Amino acid sequence: MSEFGEYIRNKREELQKTDSRSFSLRRVATAVGIEPSYLSKIERGLQPPPGEGTIVTLAGVLSEDPDVLLALAGKVSDDLQRIIRRRPQLFAQMIRQLKDMPDHAVLRLVREVRDGSW
């Protein structure tokens, strides 16, 4: 089973405990616009993760952050790719520096950039 498929299955089954009808495999697949058999194969790791659009839709159905699902699928969203392509060396350097930072420090940095307080 792939990490992406396992995560999707666990998330769907967790939501199914509180709302068994809305989060059945069939209902989730229908909401996403894919066949239930295809979703089943993804969850079992028999199919690779779908494309970005399907992953983003699936994230919405499962109330999950699309970037989390894209990362688990080994993908980067188109908007992030465009941003990185503008300054590839700087982003590579920044990401390498962030890998050893604790989460709280990364979150503080994100907030500072977002709020323009840098």
Short mmCIF file of C-alpha atoms in Angstrom, two decimals:
data_model
loop_
_atom_site.label_atom_id
_atom_site.label_comp_id
_atom_site.label_asym_id
_atom_site.label_seq_id
_atom_site.Cartn_x
_atom_site.Cartn_y
_atom_site.Cartn_z
CA MET A 1 0.00 0.00 0.00
CA SER A 2 1.32 3.46 -0.87
CA GLU A 3 1.67 6.14 1.77
CA PHE A 4 -0.80 8.29 -0.18
CA GLY A 5 -3.36 5.50 -0.52
CA GLU A 6 -3.04 4.45 3.09
CA TYR A 7 -3.46 8.04 4.28
CA ILE A 8 -6.57 8.52 2.13
CA ARG A 9 -8.11 5.29 3.33
CA ASN A 10 -7.39 6.06 7.00
CA LYS A 11 -8.78 9.59 6.67
CA ARG A 12 -11.93 8.39 4.90
CA GLU A 13 -12.50 5.60 7.43
CA GLU A 14 -11.96 8.03 10.32
CA LEU A 15 -14.61 10.36 8.87
CA GLN A 16 -16.86 7.38 8.18
CA LYS A 17 -17.03 6.67 11.93
CA THR A 18 -18.89 9.94 12.45
CA ASP A 19 -20.87 9.92 9.19
CA SER A 20 -21.06 6.42 7.75
CA ARG A 21 -23.17 7.35 4.74
CA SER A 22 -21.25 10.36 3.46
CA PHE A 23 -17.82 8.80 3.66
CA SER A 24 -18.36 5.37 2.20
CA LEU A 25 -15.91 4.58 -0.57
CA ARG A 26 -18.70 4.87 -3.14
CA ARG A 27 -19.92 8.28 -1.87
CA VAL A 28 -16.43 9.75 -1.67
CA ALA A 29 -15.58 8.51 -5.16
CA THR A 30 -18.81 9.97 -6.54
CA ALA A 31 -18.17 13.31 -4.81
CA VAL A 32 -14.68 13.42 -6.30
CA GLY A 33 -15.88 12.39 -9.75
CA ILE A 34 -14.04 9.09 -10.04
CA GLU A 35 -15.11 5.45 -10.12
CA PRO A 36 -15.31 3.66 -6.74
CA SER A 37 -13.10 0.87 -8.10
CA TYR A 38 -10.44 3.44 -9.00
CA LEU A 39 -10.52 4.97 -5.50
CA SER A 40 -10.31 1.49 -4.01
CA LYS A 41 -7.21 0.75 -6.09
CA ILE A 42 -5.63 4.04 -5.05
CA GLU A 43 -6.31 3.30 -1.38
CA ARG A 44 -4.77 -0.16 -1.72
CA GLY A 45 -1.71 1.13 -3.58
CA LEU A 46 -2.62 -0.66 -6.80
CA GLN A 47 -2.89 2.62 -8.71
CA PRO A 48 -0.57 5.61 -8.42
CA PRO A 49 -1.99 8.82 -6.99
CA PRO A 50 -4.24 10.74 -9.39
CA GLY A 51 -3.51 14.15 -10.89
CA GLU A 52 -3.46 17.44 -9.03
CA GLY A 53 -7.07 18.37 -9.79
CA THR A 54 -8.43 15.10 -8.46
CA ILE A 55 -6.21 15.31 -5.38
CA VAL A 56 -7.40 18.85 -4.64
CA THR A 57 -11.03 17.77 -5.03
CA LEU A 58 -10.41 14.74 -2.81
CA ALA A 59 -8.83 17.01 -0.20
CA GLY A 60 -11.96 19.15 -0.18
CA VAL A 61 -14.24 16.14 0.26
CA LEU A 62 -12.08 14.81 3.11
CA SER A 63 -11.56 18.27 4.71
CA GLU A 64 -7.82 17.89 4.31
CA ASP A 65 -5.14 20.37 3.29
CA PRO A 66 -4.50 19.87 -0.46
CA ASP A 67 -0.77 20.50 0.00
CA VAL A 68 -0.58 17.60 2.47
CA LEU A 69 -2.18 15.20 0.00
CA LEU A 70 -0.07 16.51 -2.88
CA ALA A 71 3.09 16.01 -0.83
CA LEU A 72 2.06 12.46 0.09
CA ALA A 73 1.50 11.85 -3.63
CA GLY A 74 4.99 13.13 -4.40
CA LYS A 75 3.62 16.18 -6.21
CA VAL A 76 3.88 19.94 -5.90
CA SER A 77 0.95 22.15 -6.88
CA ASP A 78 1.22 24.15 -10.10
CA ASP A 79 1.13 27.47 -8.25
CA LEU A 80 4.06 26.46 -6.03
CA GLN A 81 6.00 25.21 -9.04
CA ARG A 82 5.61 28.61 -10.74
CA ILE A 83 6.84 30.38 -7.60
CA ILE A 84 9.84 28.06 -7.24
CA ARG A 85 10.78 28.39 -10.93
CA ARG A 86 11.21 32.14 -10.48
CA ARG A 87 13.96 31.64 -7.86
CA PRO A 88 14.98 27.97 -7.91
CA GLN A 89 18.34 28.37 -6.17
CA LEU A 90 16.93 30.49 -3.36
CA PHE A 91 14.05 28.11 -2.72
CA ALA A 92 16.34 25.06 -2.75
CA GLN A 93 18.68 26.76 -0.30
CA MET A 94 15.80 27.85 1.94
CA ILE A 95 14.22 24.39 2.02
CA ARG A 96 17.54 22.76 2.87
CA GLN A 97 17.95 25.19 5.78
CA LEU A 98 14.42 24.50 7.03
CA LYS A 99 14.85 20.71 7.18
CA ASP A 100 16.60 20.80 10.55
CA MET A 101 14.51 23.55 12.13
CA PRO A 102 11.87 22.59 14.69
CA ASP A 103 8.25 23.03 13.58
CA HIS A 104 7.62 25.98 15.88
CA ALA A 105 10.50 27.90 14.31
CA VAL A 106 9.27 27.18 10.78
CA LEU A 107 5.75 28.29 11.74
CA ARG A 108 7.11 31.50 13.22
CA LEU A 109 9.01 32.17 10.00
CA VAL A 110 5.89 31.50 7.91
CA ARG A 111 3.85 33.89 10.06
CA GLU A 112 6.50 36.60 9.79
CA VAL A 113 6.58 36.32 5.99
CA ARG A 114 2.78 36.15 5.74
CA ASP A 115 2.28 39.16 7.99
CA GLY A 116 5.06 41.17 6.37
CA SER A 117 6.90 41.62 9.66
CA TRP A 118 10.34 40.85 8.31
#
